[in-house]
Amino acid sequence: MSFDGIFTHAMAQELNGILSGGRVAKIQQPYENEVMITIRAGRKNHPLLLSANPQYARVQITHIPFTNPDVPATFTMTLRKYFNAATLTAVHQVQNDRVLHFEFSTRDELGDELGLRLIIEMMGRHSNIFLVSKRTGKIIDLIRHVSADQNRYRPLMPGAPYVEPPKQDKINPFDDPDRLYHELERQVTSTLSRAALLQQHYQGLAKDSAAELALRLNQGDVGWDGFFKELATPAPTITTQGKKAVFTAIPYQSLSGDQQHYPTLSTMLDAYYEQKAEHDRVLQQGGNLIHVIKNVIDKDRKKQRKLKRTLEETEKADDYRIRGEILTTYLSQVQRGMTSIELPNFYADNQPIKITLSNQLTPSRNAQKYFAKYTKLRNAVAHVNQQMQENQEELDYLEGIMAQINVASPKDLADIRLELQQQGYLRKQKQKKGNKRQKVSKPDQFYASDGTKIWVGKNNLQNDQLTLHTAKKTDIWLHVKDIPGSHVIIDSSKPSEKTLLEAAKLAAYFSKARESANVPVDWIEVKKIRKPNGAKPGFVVYEGQRTVSVTPDAELVDKLRTPPTK
């Protein structure tokens, strides 16, 4: 399900129940089009995510960790200025549209009551977040400024009056006393389905919601009313059909597949979007890193192919030596000025072999020329092999970095960027006076079913720090066999078999083999891990390991993020 009007209605209901009456405690803008407002309500802090991301526009309470930028954005500063000690009084949806209004009450500098409205419009690439004065109806600020020549219908700049998005001439399905669908039923044809008609005439219905209502209308008014009655008490569900996952506020009868249920809409969205949205953020923020790495990888692959061709040519070295020896043996039969000659090849039962000659050289010099080619190629073998080995090592290293970016969260990118600077792939940034030296971020922490702590390094600098400096010598170290991936540490010298398997699944999940099955994972004591002198970050060697095969499990990874309840 997309975040359509039906789902927006259910989310407004959930947020009203949890956040109404809460006070703003913190405002952050971790990403370009997303704002995080922490609201203190019911003696708990609730991080409210307002996302105007063109692909993942949504509103929810989220517990996915994020890294706050060092310098707050202008929109963040505006929100902090106006929302100091503000109280959220209500959340309501505009009709059945993908628009939510968050009503806030606070006081201005003179102590007078100040009404503020935070509006989020979740409309794909037109998504936006507005801070509006309720008294004047004007935009104080918005997360995405749009000039008049880009949007002539309404001005989207600070100081302009807030104008609602263009309204569609459709009926709100939550307010349809005349039951329009009775009339639509008579318009159904072989080319115009019931679902398509519902989408055309009712507001805020995505394709899957329309299909669900069309199915339930087989039961008439009872089916229609039952759908909206269920929405009053949502049962958040993710239905998986093959590789496609669909989230809905209630179980949809029109969807078949494995179903997973969640206590709230927000926890369901965390589970659904964690990988999708996080990976998208990584791609956006790490775009320059990916560009640099891909360019070097492409260059190294071309070099490797060229070196391979050179190596294949060295296989002709013995052929040049044989021709030189044959010429030397039958030198008396060779006349100056010849361009070729056929002589018996005593290395092949005296079968005739044609030897090309230079008519500008003496017979002796022609033979020497073949020996010179032989010597040059033989000497080149060791050099080419060494170059191929060094080039392949760089390829493996950079492909490992790409694998780390694919499983990274945005907070891991700073470490990867620092590593690439240290290795000379990126230009080092000048450190300003007074700024502290960048520290390597902490590895991710997980908990086995029995409560044992497990740490996962998400990049090479974290891996080195974790394995070589943080872990105890008696701890257990795990890594996917012969594949780029994370270093995993079990905080135990004798973990249970279940804990070992859970840690191995973490190692497989945070590796290039995430989408594979039966992934071999090595495990060994930390004291047997050694880092060779001059080795690149993250590279270690070990002997005496044992290996276990596991299949990565995303649901288990989510489960292991929180300690087990006693």
XYZ file of C-alpha atoms in Angstrom:
566
model
C 0.000 0.000 0.000
C 1.159 3.497 -0.672
C 0.721 6.211 1.932
C -2.693 7.100 0.461
C -5.606 9.005 1.987
C -6.937 5.889 3.727
C -3.618 5.230 5.434
C -3.173 8.944 6.230
C -6.559 8.871 7.998
C -5.451 5.939 10.168
C -2.092 7.580 10.927
C -3.751 10.873 11.972
C -5.899 8.823 14.348
C -2.844 7.096 15.846
C -0.799 10.286 16.250
C -3.716 12.140 17.858
C -4.033 9.410 20.463
C -0.327 9.362 21.306
C 0.870 12.955 20.851
C -2.013 15.349 21.543
C -1.207 17.522 24.545
C 2.504 16.782 24.265
C 5.209 19.450 24.320
C 7.985 19.923 21.780
C 11.272 18.814 23.365
C 13.685 18.765 20.422
C 13.780 19.623 16.717
C 16.320 18.173 14.273
C 16.683 17.891 10.515
C 18.926 14.879 9.892
C 18.209 14.772 6.149
C 17.498 17.323 3.465
C 13.725 16.787 3.196
C 12.983 15.291 6.610
C 12.350 16.802 10.032
C 12.420 15.032 13.382
C 10.342 16.634 16.160
C 10.614 14.940 19.547
C 7.362 15.399 21.465
C 7.143 14.681 25.179
C 3.759 13.101 25.882
C 2.578 10.588 28.459
C 5.967 10.794 30.215
C 7.703 9.499 27.110
C 9.682 11.060 24.272
C 8.188 10.310 20.853
C 10.404 11.111 17.826
C 7.943 12.287 15.159
C 9.271 11.987 11.599
C 7.877 14.334 8.958
C 9.287 13.234 5.613
C 8.897 15.157 2.358
C 11.194 12.698 0.613
C 9.943 12.409 -3.001
C 9.978 8.598 -2.813
C 9.199 7.935 0.847
C 6.989 10.855 1.938
C 5.315 9.904 5.200
C 4.535 10.804 8.815
C 5.211 8.463 11.713
C 6.788 8.010 15.106
C 10.163 6.412 14.414
C 12.863 4.760 16.462
C 15.343 4.295 13.630
C 18.578 6.023 14.789
C 19.966 8.923 12.787
C 22.951 11.258 12.844
C 22.242 14.935 13.300
C 24.277 17.316 11.084
C 26.870 19.544 12.763
C 25.251 22.694 11.366
C 21.429 22.916 11.579
C 19.516 23.845 8.427
C 17.661 27.163 8.115
C 14.270 25.447 8.364
C 15.387 23.740 11.581
C 16.419 27.066 13.100
C 13.048 28.576 12.175
C 11.158 25.709 13.803
C 13.303 25.954 16.949
C 12.616 29.673 17.155
C 8.840 29.320 16.954
C 8.294 25.983 18.682
C 10.137 26.713 21.907
C 7.972 24.983 24.553
C 5.075 24.657 22.071
C 2.241 22.214 22.754
C 0.689 19.993 20.088
C -3.064 20.411 20.433
C -4.369 18.289 17.539
C -3.551 16.398 14.355
C -6.127 16.315 11.588
C -6.336 15.277 7.966
C -7.643 17.539 5.199
C -10.651 15.647 3.785
C -9.224 12.252 2.735
C -6.158 13.781 1.134
C -2.505 13.054 1.860
C -2.262 16.276 3.866
C -1.920 16.490 7.654
C -2.206 19.605 9.840
C -0.379 19.644 13.180
C -1.880 22.365 15.375
C 0.503 23.906 17.932
C -0.062 26.409 20.686
C 2.723 28.563 22.135
C 3.427 32.165 23.135
C 5.346 34.899 21.385
C 8.068 37.103 22.861
C 5.436 39.341 24.515
C 3.698 36.395 26.130
C 0.666 36.526 23.850
C -0.947 33.327 22.561
C 0.514 32.264 19.230
C -1.159 29.671 17.051
C 1.044 27.743 14.624
C 0.206 25.107 12.061
C 2.741 22.636 10.684
C 1.452 21.219 7.407
C 2.887 18.234 5.575
C 1.783 17.451 2.041
C 2.746 13.916 0.992
C 2.503 14.131 -2.781
C 5.505 12.428 -4.357
C 7.962 14.872 -5.882
C 5.680 17.769 -4.824
C 5.891 16.809 -1.130
C 6.603 19.683 1.248
C 6.457 20.789 4.888
C 5.130 24.246 5.824
C 5.166 26.305 8.996
C 2.126 28.597 8.827
C 0.836 31.352 11.108
C -2.773 30.580 12.016
C -3.481 34.276 12.612
C -2.268 35.561 9.224
C -2.490 32.394 7.174
C 0.953 33.143 5.754
C 3.906 30.787 5.309
C 6.617 31.485 7.884
C 8.977 28.999 6.263
C 8.922 25.718 4.335
C 11.406 22.908 3.844
C 11.489 23.212 0.028
C 11.286 26.672 -1.529
C 9.702 26.686 -4.992
C 9.864 29.763 -7.205
C 6.757 31.212 -8.902
C 7.899 30.168 -12.377
C 8.038 26.537 -11.178
C 4.574 26.599 -9.614
C 2.153 29.194 -10.965
C -0.885 27.829 -9.100
C 0.363 28.924 -5.681
C 3.483 30.668 -4.310
C 5.695 28.409 -2.195
C 7.986 30.917 -0.518
C 8.200 32.433 2.994
C 5.795 35.360 3.435
C 3.322 34.126 0.825
C -0.211 33.145 1.864
C -0.629 29.387 2.284
C -2.862 28.056 -0.481
C -4.117 24.477 -0.313
C -3.106 22.075 -3.099
C -5.515 21.917 -6.059
C -8.660 20.060 -5.012
C -10.034 17.170 -7.000
C -13.742 16.895 -7.626
C -14.044 13.675 -5.659
C -16.050 12.447 -2.682
C -14.542 11.752 0.731
C -15.232 8.024 1.287
C -15.548 8.662 5.052
C -18.417 11.091 4.358
C -20.720 9.615 1.720
C -24.296 9.503 3.049
C -25.692 9.013 -0.475
C -23.523 5.936 -1.063
C -22.337 6.922 -4.531
C -20.951 3.434 -5.129
C -24.515 2.187 -5.780
C -24.702 4.421 -8.828
C -21.148 3.501 -9.893
C -22.095 -0.165 -9.887
C -24.304 0.465 -12.920
C -21.332 1.932 -14.825
C -19.123 -1.152 -14.535
C -18.147 -2.577 -17.935
C -15.662 -5.104 -19.250
C -13.148 -2.280 -19.775
C -14.001 -0.176 -16.701
C -13.749 -2.123 -13.468
C -15.409 -1.403 -10.144
C -12.000 -0.600 -8.593
C -11.165 1.898 -11.353
C -14.532 3.655 -10.884
C -13.990 3.891 -7.124
C -10.564 5.436 -7.720
C -12.010 7.956 -10.178
C -14.821 9.160 -7.925
C -13.522 8.777 -4.348
C -10.756 10.839 -2.794
C -7.486 9.370 -1.499
C -7.766 5.788 -2.791
C -4.572 4.163 -4.008
C -4.887 1.237 -6.386
C -4.703 -1.408 -3.641
C -7.283 0.367 -1.418
C -9.648 0.668 -4.366
C -9.190 -3.032 -5.142
C -9.933 -3.918 -1.500
C -13.120 -1.838 -1.404
C -14.188 -3.291 -4.769
C -13.821 -6.805 -3.344
C -15.724 -5.997 -0.168
C -18.577 -4.489 -2.175
C -19.428 -8.046 -3.184
C -21.160 -8.027 0.228
C -22.900 -4.703 -0.522
C -23.258 -2.042 2.187
C -22.110 -4.502 4.859
C -18.760 -4.939 3.138
C -18.275 -1.176 2.626
C -19.200 -0.296 6.215
C -17.091 -3.157 7.569
C -13.971 -1.778 5.887
C -14.306 1.641 7.546
C -15.313 0.112 10.888
C -12.078 -1.931 10.894
C -10.062 1.229 10.131
C -11.290 2.719 13.409
C -9.158 0.107 15.217
C -6.198 -0.550 12.866
C -4.398 -3.892 12.735
C -1.156 -2.881 10.918
C -0.084 -5.607 8.509
C 2.744 -6.222 6.056
C 1.820 -8.765 3.385
C 4.720 -10.310 1.471
C 4.031 -11.622 -2.029
C 7.259 -13.103 -3.390
C 9.776 -10.262 -3.264
C 7.089 -7.569 -2.976
C 5.961 -6.342 0.441
C 2.795 -4.279 0.935
C 1.839 -2.413 4.137
C -1.791 -1.739 5.076
C -3.589 -0.277 8.094
C -5.760 -3.414 8.310
C -5.394 -6.855 6.689
C -6.580 -6.605 3.077
C -8.623 -9.541 1.863
C -7.555 -8.751 -1.709
C -3.892 -9.438 -0.867
C -2.531 -12.955 -0.543
C 0.816 -13.948 0.933
C 2.647 -14.153 4.240
C 1.333 -11.633 6.762
C 3.141 -10.021 9.651
C 1.247 -7.916 12.188
C 2.505 -4.970 14.259
C 1.238 -3.179 17.376
C 1.147 0.274 15.743
C 1.263 1.839 12.284
C 4.540 3.537 13.177
C 6.349 0.349 14.223
C 5.148 -1.258 11.006
C 6.522 1.627 8.924
C 9.867 1.373 10.748
C 10.048 -2.293 9.765
C 8.983 -1.554 6.177
C 11.081 1.522 5.500
C 14.210 0.850 7.550
C 16.140 -0.753 4.694
C 14.430 1.064 1.809
C 14.616 4.614 3.152
C 17.984 4.154 4.884
C 19.583 2.803 1.714
C 18.122 5.687 -0.287
C 19.571 8.169 2.206
C 22.943 6.465 1.984
C 22.870 6.707 -1.815
C 21.994 10.407 -1.615
C 24.547 11.366 1.028
C 27.244 9.026 -0.231
C 26.834 9.833 -3.911
C 30.289 11.394 -4.241
C 31.904 8.419 -2.470
C 30.158 5.941 -4.749
C 31.159 7.973 -7.828
C 34.849 8.008 -6.836
C 34.930 4.311 -5.969
C 33.132 3.239 -9.159
C 35.565 5.229 -11.289
C 38.590 3.566 -9.675
C 36.956 0.124 -9.905
C 36.270 0.642 -13.626
C 39.885 1.757 -14.169
C 41.246 -1.245 -12.260
C 39.058 -3.691 -14.202
C 40.321 -2.286 -17.502
C 43.899 -2.511 -16.232
C 43.334 -6.101 -15.135
C 42.068 -7.062 -18.587
C 45.092 -5.375 -20.219
C 47.520 -7.145 -17.877
C 45.812 -10.449 -18.602
C 46.352 -9.936 -22.328
C 50.020 -9.126 -21.660
C 50.345 -12.289 -19.603
C 48.827 -14.327 -22.423
C 51.469 -12.909 -24.757
C 54.228 -14.077 -22.395
C 53.071 -17.636 -23.071
C 54.619 -17.159 -26.538
C 58.070 -16.735 -24.958
C 59.067 -20.372 -25.465
C 57.991 -20.148 -29.108
C 60.469 -17.273 -29.639
C 63.245 -19.265 -27.896
C 62.604 -22.340 -30.082
C 62.731 -20.251 -33.261
C 65.987 -18.658 -32.104
C 67.579 -22.024 -31.368
C 66.462 -23.490 -34.719
C 67.887 -20.483 -36.583
C 71.172 -20.830 -34.687
C 71.368 -24.544 -35.490
C 70.722 -24.037 -39.248
C 72.436 -20.668 -39.541
C 74.383 -21.792 -42.614
C 71.144 -22.263 -44.551
C 69.923 -18.741 -43.851
C 70.830 -16.059 -46.388
C 70.764 -12.339 -45.755
C 67.792 -10.688 -47.496
C 65.371 -13.542 -46.785
C 61.984 -12.592 -45.321
C 61.148 -16.138 -44.138
C 62.476 -19.678 -44.149
C 61.174 -23.170 -43.434
C 63.419 -25.332 -41.241
C 62.940 -28.666 -39.420
C 61.696 -28.244 -35.835
C 63.688 -30.687 -33.748
C 61.268 -30.035 -30.827
C 58.398 -31.469 -32.908
C 59.736 -34.548 -34.733
C 61.484 -32.332 -37.319
C 58.168 -31.058 -38.661
C 58.800 -27.984 -40.838
C 58.329 -24.639 -39.100
C 58.099 -21.323 -40.909
C 60.228 -18.578 -39.315
C 59.774 -14.927 -40.233
C 62.999 -12.992 -40.870
C 64.017 -9.356 -41.311
C 65.736 -8.831 -44.701
C 67.688 -5.946 -43.127
C 69.444 -8.165 -40.562
C 72.123 -10.830 -40.800
C 71.122 -14.446 -40.065
C 72.899 -14.196 -36.689
C 71.074 -10.944 -35.780
C 67.727 -12.507 -36.716
C 68.389 -15.350 -34.266
C 69.475 -12.849 -31.568
C 66.241 -10.889 -32.147
C 64.154 -13.967 -31.251
C 66.245 -14.594 -28.119
C 65.791 -10.923 -27.115
C 61.980 -11.221 -27.443
C 62.114 -14.405 -25.382
C 64.150 -12.731 -22.621
C 61.902 -9.662 -22.541
C 58.725 -11.700 -22.187
C 60.203 -14.008 -19.554
C 61.322 -11.015 -17.498
C 57.889 -9.458 -17.881
C 56.069 -12.445 -16.352
C 57.109 -11.727 -12.765
C 56.395 -8.001 -13.149
C 52.955 -8.567 -14.733
C 51.990 -11.148 -12.113
C 52.944 -8.720 -9.350
C 50.964 -5.907 -10.985
C 47.944 -8.177 -11.404
C 48.110 -9.215 -7.767
C 48.365 -5.599 -6.533
C 45.594 -4.486 -8.869
C 43.343 -7.364 -7.770
C 43.957 -6.513 -4.115
C 42.840 -2.932 -4.763
C 39.775 -4.213 -6.644
C 38.858 -6.521 -3.755
C 39.357 -3.683 -1.280
C 37.188 -1.205 -3.195
C 34.480 -3.780 -3.921
C 34.485 -4.433 -0.171
C 33.933 -0.708 0.431
C 31.006 -0.772 -2.025
C 29.553 -3.754 -0.168
C 29.848 -1.788 3.088
C 28.027 1.191 1.565
C 25.225 -1.161 0.470
C 24.637 -2.256 4.089
C 25.548 1.085 5.698
C 23.312 3.517 7.518
C 23.872 7.255 6.999
C 25.902 7.549 10.223
C 28.478 5.071 8.841
C 29.354 7.251 5.840
C 31.602 9.590 7.854
C 33.899 6.656 8.720
C 33.983 5.434 5.112
C 34.755 8.947 3.867
C 37.572 9.266 6.454
C 39.036 5.917 5.398
C 39.025 6.882 1.709
C 40.799 10.116 2.624
C 43.411 8.197 4.611
C 43.961 5.814 1.697
C 44.360 8.678 -0.783
C 41.172 8.151 -2.798
C 39.612 11.392 -1.555
C 41.267 14.713 -0.868
C 41.703 15.368 2.842
C 39.676 18.252 4.174
C 41.547 20.928 6.082
C 40.771 20.713 9.758
C 39.615 23.994 11.245
C 41.327 25.258 14.365
C 39.529 24.147 17.488
C 37.768 21.263 15.761
C 38.349 17.904 17.376
C 39.789 15.068 15.366
C 37.057 12.865 13.916
C 36.435 9.773 16.006
C 35.417 6.438 14.551
C 31.731 5.844 15.273
C 30.688 3.001 17.521
C 29.737 -0.359 16.026
C 26.104 -1.478 16.092
C 25.089 -3.353 19.221
C 22.801 -6.378 19.243
C 21.597 -8.851 21.869
C 21.413 -12.616 21.480
C 18.274 -14.395 22.685
C 20.023 -15.179 25.985
C 21.065 -11.526 26.461
C 24.701 -11.897 25.315
C 25.949 -8.716 23.645
C 27.026 -8.887 20.011
C 28.808 -6.043 18.197
C 28.845 -5.533 14.434
C 31.379 -3.292 12.670
C 29.748 -1.566 9.689
C 32.930 -0.386 7.934
C 36.684 -1.058 7.900
C 37.615 1.541 10.528
C 34.929 0.210 12.866
C 36.084 -3.347 12.125
C 39.695 -2.540 13.057
C 38.671 -0.655 16.188
C 36.304 -3.414 17.287
C 38.518 -6.438 16.596
C 41.969 -5.083 17.422
C 41.269 -2.659 20.271
C 37.828 -3.146 21.843
C 37.183 -6.901 21.918
C 38.656 -9.095 24.628
C 41.143 -11.745 23.511
C 38.758 -14.478 24.658
C 35.751 -13.108 22.742
C 34.508 -14.902 19.629
C 35.087 -13.239 16.250
C 32.983 -14.020 13.141
C 33.200 -13.079 9.458
C 31.698 -14.370 6.222
C 34.166 -16.684 4.499
C 36.096 -15.091 1.581
C 33.445 -12.365 1.050
C 33.520 -8.661 2.043
C 31.548 -8.070 5.220
C 31.409 -6.931 8.822
C 33.531 -8.091 11.735
C 31.193 -9.510 14.391
C 32.181 -9.963 18.048
C 30.347 -12.088 20.622
C 30.999 -10.806 24.141
C 31.598 -14.300 25.462
C 34.347 -16.903 25.405
C 31.855 -19.785 25.410
C 28.637 -18.675 23.687
C 25.729 -21.078 23.381
C 25.139 -22.736 20.022
C 22.037 -20.548 19.507
C 24.010 -17.366 20.225
C 26.736 -18.475 17.813
C 24.150 -19.074 15.065
C 22.495 -15.701 15.719
C 25.859 -13.934 15.503
C 26.664 -15.834 12.303
C 23.365 -14.670 10.796
C 24.315 -11.092 11.674
C 27.679 -11.579 9.934
C 25.926 -12.966 6.842
C 23.316 -10.193 6.816
C 25.898 -7.398 7.053
C 27.945 -8.683 4.131
C 27.921 -8.854 0.355
C 26.098 -12.202 0.717
C 22.982 -10.621 2.302
C 20.685 -11.959 -0.449
C 22.238 -15.461 -0.512
C 21.368 -18.689 1.278
C 23.659 -21.112 3.149
C 26.386 -18.513 3.637
C 29.607 -19.925 5.194
C 30.720 -17.928 8.246
C 34.090 -18.428 9.962
C 34.383 -18.096 13.734
C 37.452 -18.081 15.954
C 38.809 -16.529 19.173
C 39.931 -12.913 18.884
C 43.434 -13.767 20.153
C 44.042 -15.772 16.960
C 43.322 -12.787 14.710
C 46.372 -11.005 13.265
C 46.719 -7.924 11.079
C 49.690 -8.053 8.663
C 52.039 -5.076 8.587
C 50.928 -2.503 6.029
C 47.558 -4.189 5.432
C 44.610 -2.014 4.471
C 41.919 -1.196 7.053
C 39.660 -4.108 7.905
C 42.043 -6.785 6.586
C 43.091 -9.531 9.022
C 44.381 -13.098 8.804
C 43.677 -16.112 10.997
C 44.140 -19.885 11.214
C 42.284 -22.660 13.009
C 38.801 -21.280 12.393
C 35.594 -23.274 12.361
C 32.824 -22.619 9.855
C 29.039 -22.640 10.096
C 26.535 -22.127 7.241
C 23.552 -19.835 7.812
C 20.939 -17.909 5.828
C 20.558 -14.167 6.543
C 17.303 -13.254 8.279
C 16.150 -9.596 8.280
C 13.427 -10.230 10.861
C 15.944 -11.782 13.244
C 18.276 -8.793 12.792
C 15.469 -6.419 13.846
C 14.628 -8.628 16.793
C 18.234 -8.759 18.013
C 18.482 -4.959 18.152
C 16.578 -4.876 21.448
C 17.564 -6.792 24.605
C 15.309 -9.717 25.499
C 12.739 -9.094 28.211
C 13.410 -10.885 31.446
